[in-house]
Amino acid sequence: MAPLENDVNLSAASLPVYGPALGDQEIANLAECIRTGQLIHGPFVTEFERKIAEFVGHAHGVGTNSGTAALHIALLLAGVKPGDEVLINTLTFIAPANAITYVGAHPVFIDAELDTWQLDPLRLQSFLEVSCRWDGVRLVNATTGRPVTAIVLVHFLGVPGDLDAVCALADRYNLRLIEDAAQALGTEHRGRRVGGVGPIGCFSFYGNKLITAGGGGMIVTSDAEWAARARYLVNQAKDDPVETLHNNIGYNYRMTNLHGAIGCAQFERIDRHIEAKRRIARRYAEGLADLPGVSLVSEPDDAFFTFWLSSIRVDPALFGMTAREILAAVAPLGIQTIPLYQPLHLSKAHAGARCEGGEVAELLAQQCLSLPSSVDLAPEDQDRVIGAIRALAAEASPRASAA
Ligand SMILES: *Cc1c(COP(=O)(O)O)cnc(C)c1O
């Protein structure tokens, strides 16, 4: 397994939490780019855009060089202005919150739900009802006086956010909805793939995602004008096919053909990747759910989650050890585990931002641990992870009952 650059301890761990699964088709597609000299612009980007858009049920896809860039452009398409406030999960990767600041807007963080770990729609509702007021045409935060104009709903760890509740609130309060489905490609909400339910969805193809393009992202939408605008903005807002004319500030955010080539090759295996992630999640549930203090996010009978990462929640009072003690105990066995993200309302990068609630996200960030979840994780290797955690429970539980 090739190590990923930005992840500490990954190269040391023989069983990493995530890593790409690559094959010969990726090599063949990259060789094709080099043979044709089409490194930047080329047919693989167009093909990858068409495949992802069709897969999630939107008419258009616009490739970008990262998921973060896709979110930045999506916020511009949604018309978010400097000084606006945008609502977002506090328990998530920092990229979407950073993108909110790129357009000069302010994130307002919303707590997580204890059972699903997703944005809590009741907290969202209470913020909108209690802390905001209508000033005739728009919603404003009564405390700050700033317009509240959009929601970024992050589908966290391959589990869908509550789209029914969030879409209803977005409609009622006239808020734009952007789905950040970077961790949830293939996950369904009532039979529709997430990222394809709201008016704009964003994906990432970073090295650790369900499928990778070696970096890259995509905006998906069914609005032809938004798609054209996105394509224009990611290409430096070039206004003439011949002359180098620019009437607006644009960005160098386009996806390259090299990345599209890897993405197309990966897409051919997407069903297998999804199946593998779901199989891994099921095996962990079967192997760990009976341990004292251990809980997992469960999939209702009629749902389809891709479980990008398999994670457990550990109540130390019942298990006898904290999540971070487990992390330290299994690391010498070559088993990598990682805590969830620091809740963003605690991040110095977003100091001063308001959070509606936050205690649940803080508890989950303390108690949860993501386990090896690579697509090519062998069942016997996964059993080694399960065995190691069961052995810790057997050692630790007596300590808990004696306490
Ligand atoms: C990975 C990720 C992103 C950003 O993607 P990059 O391609 O790394 O810029 C955005 N949001 C979430 C939830 C992610 O997990």
Short mmCIF file of C-alpha atoms in Angstrom, two decimals, residues 88-363:
data_model
loop_
_atom_site.label_atom_id
_atom_site.label_comp_id
_atom_site.label_asym_id
_atom_site.label_seq_id
_atom_site.Cartn_x
_atom_site.Cartn_y
_atom_site.Cartn_z
CA ILE A 88 -22.34 23.68 8.52
CA ASN A 89 -21.63 20.55 10.63
CA THR A 90 -19.10 21.16 13.38
CA LEU A 91 -18.01 17.51 13.28
CA THR A 92 -16.35 17.26 9.88
CA PHE A 93 -13.10 17.76 7.98
CA ILE A 94 -12.12 21.44 7.94
CA ALA A 95 -12.10 21.89 4.12
CA PRO A 96 -15.75 22.95 3.65
CA ALA A 97 -15.54 25.44 6.55
CA ASN A 98 -12.39 26.91 5.06
CA ALA A 99 -14.13 27.23 1.69
CA ILE A 100 -16.83 29.31 3.41
CA THR A 101 -14.14 31.75 4.53
CA TYR A 102 -12.65 31.87 0.98
CA VAL A 103 -15.78 33.71 -0.19
CA GLY A 104 -15.56 36.06 2.80
CA ALA A 105 -18.48 34.43 4.62
CA HIS A 106 -18.65 33.18 8.22
CA PRO A 107 -19.31 29.57 9.18
CA VAL A 108 -21.89 28.91 11.91
CA PHE A 109 -21.33 25.43 13.27
CA ILE A 110 -24.13 23.00 14.12
CA ASP A 111 -23.74 20.12 16.58
CA ALA A 112 -23.85 16.43 15.66
CA GLU A 113 -26.49 13.81 16.45
CA LEU A 114 -25.41 11.15 18.96
CA ASP A 115 -26.66 8.11 16.99
CA THR A 116 -25.73 9.05 13.42
CA TRP A 117 -22.85 11.50 14.05
CA GLN A 118 -24.40 13.69 11.31
CA LEU A 119 -25.53 17.33 11.53
CA ASP A 120 -28.38 17.50 14.05
CA PRO A 121 -31.42 18.95 12.26
CA LEU A 122 -33.06 19.90 15.57
CA ARG A 123 -30.07 22.09 16.45
CA LEU A 124 -30.22 23.58 12.97
CA GLN A 125 -33.92 24.29 13.41
CA SER A 126 -33.43 25.86 16.83
CA PHE A 127 -30.70 28.16 15.47
CA LEU A 128 -32.99 29.26 12.62
CA GLU A 129 -36.05 29.69 14.85
CA VAL A 130 -34.49 31.21 17.94
CA SER A 131 -31.38 33.05 16.79
CA CYS A 132 -32.52 34.42 13.41
CA ARG A 133 -35.24 36.78 12.22
CA TRP A 134 -36.74 37.87 8.90
CA ASP A 135 -35.87 41.44 7.91
CA GLY A 136 -38.56 41.51 5.20
CA VAL A 137 -36.70 39.73 2.39
CA ARG A 138 -34.08 37.64 4.04
CA LEU A 139 -33.00 35.82 7.14
CA VAL A 140 -30.51 37.53 9.44
CA ASN A 141 -28.71 36.37 12.54
CA ALA A 142 -30.33 38.50 15.27
CA THR A 143 -27.08 38.70 17.26
CA THR A 144 -24.60 39.55 14.51
CA GLY A 145 -27.01 41.22 12.07
CA ARG A 146 -25.47 39.23 9.20
CA PRO A 147 -27.54 37.56 6.48
CA VAL A 148 -27.80 33.76 6.81
CA THR A 149 -27.83 32.51 3.24
CA ALA A 150 -26.74 28.88 2.84
CA ILE A 151 -26.24 25.45 4.40
CA VAL A 152 -23.35 23.14 3.63
CA LEU A 153 -24.54 19.67 4.63
CA VAL A 154 -21.60 17.31 4.99
CA HIS A 155 -22.47 13.61 4.72
CA PHE A 156 -19.98 12.46 7.31
CA LEU A 157 -17.99 9.19 7.02
CA GLY A 158 -20.15 7.75 4.25
CA VAL A 159 -23.42 8.07 6.16
CA PRO A 160 -26.11 10.44 4.81
CA GLY A 161 -27.14 13.57 6.66
CA ASP A 162 -30.86 14.03 7.30
CA LEU A 163 -31.72 15.45 3.88
CA ASP A 164 -35.49 15.41 4.50
CA ALA A 165 -35.23 17.70 7.49
CA VAL A 166 -32.43 19.87 6.09
CA CYS A 167 -34.09 20.37 2.68
CA ALA A 168 -37.37 21.33 4.42
CA LEU A 169 -35.57 23.91 6.57
CA ALA A 170 -33.63 25.23 3.57
CA ASP A 171 -36.94 25.70 1.72
CA ARG A 172 -38.72 27.31 4.64
CA TYR A 173 -35.92 29.79 5.34
CA ASN A 174 -34.90 30.40 1.72
CA LEU A 175 -31.38 29.05 2.20
CA ARG A 176 -29.21 27.60 -0.56
CA LEU A 177 -28.21 23.99 0.07
CA ILE A 178 -24.81 22.61 -0.91
CA GLU A 179 -24.18 18.91 -0.30
CA ASP A 180 -20.59 18.04 0.59
CA ALA A 181 -20.62 14.39 -0.40
CA ALA A 182 -16.81 14.01 -0.48
CA GLN A 183 -16.98 11.15 2.01
CA ALA A 184 -20.19 9.63 0.75
CA LEU A 185 -20.01 8.87 -2.98
CA GLY A 186 -22.55 6.06 -3.56
CA THR A 187 -24.39 6.54 -0.25
CA GLU A 188 -28.14 6.76 -0.72
CA HIS A 189 -30.90 8.80 0.85
CA ARG A 190 -34.33 7.24 0.10
CA GLY A 191 -32.93 5.54 -2.98
CA ARG A 192 -31.19 8.66 -4.36
CA ARG A 193 -27.44 9.04 -4.24
CA VAL A 194 -26.28 11.89 -2.01
CA GLY A 195 -24.67 14.82 -3.77
CA GLY A 196 -27.47 14.39 -6.31
CA VAL A 197 -30.38 15.34 -4.03
CA GLY A 198 -29.79 19.08 -3.45
CA PRO A 199 -29.24 21.65 -6.23
CA ILE A 200 -25.41 21.48 -5.94
CA GLY A 201 -23.20 18.63 -4.79
CA CYS A 202 -19.44 18.47 -4.27
CA PHE A 203 -17.07 15.50 -4.35
CA SER A 204 -13.38 14.91 -3.66
CA PHE A 205 -11.06 12.39 -5.30
CA TYR A 206 -8.21 12.79 -2.83
CA GLY A 207 -6.08 9.67 -2.34
CA ASN A 208 -8.05 8.32 0.58
CA LYS A 209 -11.58 8.72 -0.80
CA LEU A 210 -13.82 5.88 -2.08
CA ILE A 211 -12.34 6.39 -5.53
CA THR A 212 -9.36 8.64 -6.16
CA ALA A 213 -8.12 10.61 -9.13
CA GLY A 214 -4.78 11.26 -7.42
CA GLY A 215 -6.38 14.47 -6.13
CA GLY A 216 -9.26 16.38 -7.65
CA GLY A 217 -12.89 17.16 -7.05
CA MET A 218 -16.16 17.80 -8.81
CA ILE A 219 -19.20 20.06 -8.71
CA VAL A 220 -22.42 18.38 -9.83
CA THR A 221 -25.67 20.17 -10.63
CA SER A 222 -28.63 19.97 -12.99
CA ASP A 223 -28.61 23.72 -13.58
CA ALA A 224 -26.99 24.32 -16.99
CA GLU A 225 -26.17 27.97 -16.20
CA TRP A 226 -24.45 27.06 -12.95
CA ALA A 227 -22.46 24.33 -14.71
CA ALA A 228 -21.33 26.77 -17.41
CA ARG A 229 -20.44 29.35 -14.77
CA ALA A 230 -18.45 26.76 -12.80
CA ARG A 231 -16.55 25.69 -15.93
CA TYR A 232 -15.76 29.35 -16.66
CA LEU A 233 -14.57 30.10 -13.12
CA VAL A 234 -12.29 27.04 -12.86
CA ASN A 235 -10.61 28.06 -16.14
CA GLN A 236 -9.45 31.54 -15.04
CA ALA A 237 -12.72 33.10 -16.32
CA LYS A 238 -11.46 33.11 -19.89
CA ASP A 239 -13.98 35.02 -21.99
CA ASP A 240 -12.93 34.37 -25.57
CA PRO A 241 -11.93 31.15 -27.32
CA VAL A 242 -9.18 32.92 -29.27
CA GLU A 243 -8.23 36.11 -27.48
CA THR A 244 -6.92 35.97 -23.94
CA LEU A 245 -9.70 38.11 -22.48
CA HIS A 246 -10.90 38.04 -18.90
CA ASN A 247 -13.91 40.01 -17.68
CA ASN A 248 -13.94 38.48 -14.20
CA ILE A 249 -11.62 37.10 -11.57
CA GLY A 250 -11.35 33.37 -12.13
CA TYR A 251 -9.39 30.50 -10.63
CA ASN A 252 -6.91 27.90 -11.80
CA TYR A 253 -9.03 25.10 -10.41
CA ARG A 254 -9.51 22.82 -13.42
CA MET A 255 -9.10 19.06 -13.23
CA THR A 256 -6.25 17.84 -15.43
CA ASN A 257 -6.57 15.03 -17.95
CA LEU A 258 -3.99 13.06 -15.90
CA HIS A 259 -6.33 13.16 -12.91
CA GLY A 260 -9.35 12.42 -15.11
CA ALA A 261 -7.46 9.39 -16.47
CA ILE A 262 -7.01 7.92 -12.99
CA GLY A 263 -10.59 8.83 -12.04
CA CYS A 264 -12.03 7.04 -15.10
CA ALA A 265 -10.02 3.91 -14.32
CA GLN A 266 -11.15 3.98 -10.67
CA PHE A 267 -14.78 4.54 -11.65
CA GLU A 268 -14.80 1.17 -13.44
CA ARG A 269 -14.35 -0.44 -10.03
CA ILE A 270 -16.67 1.78 -8.00
CA ASP A 271 -19.22 -0.97 -7.31
CA ARG A 272 -16.48 -3.25 -5.98
CA HIS A 273 -15.13 -0.46 -3.78
CA ILE A 274 -18.59 0.20 -2.34
CA GLU A 275 -19.17 -3.49 -1.73
CA ALA A 276 -15.80 -3.78 0.02
CA LYS A 277 -16.51 -0.81 2.33
CA ARG A 278 -19.92 -2.23 3.23
CA ARG A 279 -18.48 -5.71 3.84
CA ILE A 280 -15.79 -4.21 6.11
CA ALA A 281 -18.40 -2.24 8.09
CA ARG A 282 -20.55 -5.38 8.53
CA ARG A 283 -17.60 -7.48 9.70
CA TYR A 284 -16.62 -4.86 12.31
CA ALA A 285 -20.24 -4.67 13.51
CA GLU A 286 -20.40 -8.46 13.85
CA GLY A 287 -17.01 -8.64 15.53
CA LEU A 288 -17.22 -5.71 17.95
CA ALA A 289 -20.81 -4.60 18.66
CA ASP A 290 -21.22 -6.99 21.61
CA LEU A 291 -18.24 -5.53 23.52
CA PRO A 292 -19.15 -3.46 26.59
CA GLY A 293 -19.22 0.27 25.76
CA VAL A 294 -18.68 -0.18 22.00
CA SER A 295 -21.21 1.23 19.54
CA LEU A 296 -21.27 1.75 15.77
CA VAL A 297 -23.43 3.77 13.40
CA SER A 298 -25.97 1.27 12.15
CA GLU A 299 -27.65 1.13 8.78
CA PRO A 300 -31.46 0.95 8.86
CA ASP A 301 -32.96 -1.92 6.83
CA ASP A 302 -34.10 0.27 3.96
CA ALA A 303 -30.88 2.34 3.77
CA PHE A 304 -27.67 2.05 1.76
CA PHE A 305 -24.55 3.56 3.32
CA THR A 306 -21.10 3.22 1.80
CA PHE A 307 -19.25 3.55 5.17
CA TRP A 308 -16.20 5.33 3.76
CA LEU A 309 -14.53 4.74 7.14
CA SER A 310 -15.58 2.15 9.68
CA SER A 311 -15.50 3.78 13.09
CA ILE A 312 -16.42 2.74 16.61
CA ARG A 313 -17.51 4.73 19.60
CA VAL A 314 -16.00 3.60 22.90
CA ASP A 315 -17.50 4.57 26.24
CA PRO A 316 -14.46 4.32 28.54
CA ALA A 317 -16.59 3.80 31.68
CA LEU A 318 -17.88 0.53 30.20
CA PHE A 319 -14.94 -0.57 28.08
CA GLY A 320 -12.26 0.22 30.66
CA MET A 321 -10.07 2.18 28.23
CA THR A 322 -10.42 5.39 26.26
CA ALA A 323 -10.41 5.52 22.46
CA ARG A 324 -6.96 7.10 22.51
CA GLU A 325 -5.61 4.40 24.83
CA ILE A 326 -6.85 1.85 22.29
CA LEU A 327 -5.13 3.82 19.52
CA ALA A 328 -1.82 3.71 21.41
CA ALA A 329 -2.22 0.02 22.34
CA VAL A 330 -2.82 -1.26 18.79
CA ALA A 331 -0.27 0.99 17.02
CA PRO A 332 2.72 -1.24 18.00
CA LEU A 333 0.83 -4.16 16.37
CA GLY A 334 0.97 -2.28 13.05
CA ILE A 335 -2.74 -1.37 13.29
CA GLN A 336 -3.46 2.26 12.51
CA THR A 337 -6.56 3.87 14.01
CA ILE A 338 -7.39 7.57 13.94
CA PRO A 339 -9.60 9.84 16.07
CA LEU A 340 -12.39 11.81 14.40
CA TYR A 341 -11.70 15.42 13.42
CA GLN A 342 -11.45 18.08 16.11
CA PRO A 343 -14.90 19.71 16.16
CA LEU A 344 -14.48 22.89 14.13
CA HIS A 345 -15.90 25.19 16.80
CA LEU A 346 -12.81 24.24 18.85
CA SER A 347 -10.39 24.85 15.97
CA LYS A 348 -8.14 27.90 16.32
CA ALA A 349 -8.51 28.32 12.57
CA HIS A 350 -12.17 29.23 13.15
CA ALA A 351 -11.80 30.94 16.53
CA GLY A 352 -14.75 33.20 17.31
CA ALA A 353 -17.22 31.32 15.13
CA ARG A 354 -20.57 30.56 16.72
CA CYS A 355 -21.67 26.98 17.39
CA GLU A 356 -25.21 25.81 18.04
CA GLY A 357 -24.61 23.19 20.75
CA GLY A 358 -21.32 21.35 20.32
CA GLU A 359 -21.29 18.99 23.32
CA VAL A 360 -22.27 15.94 21.27
CA ALA A 361 -19.55 16.57 18.68
CA GLU A 362 -17.02 17.00 21.50
CA LEU A 363 -18.10 13.72 23.10
#
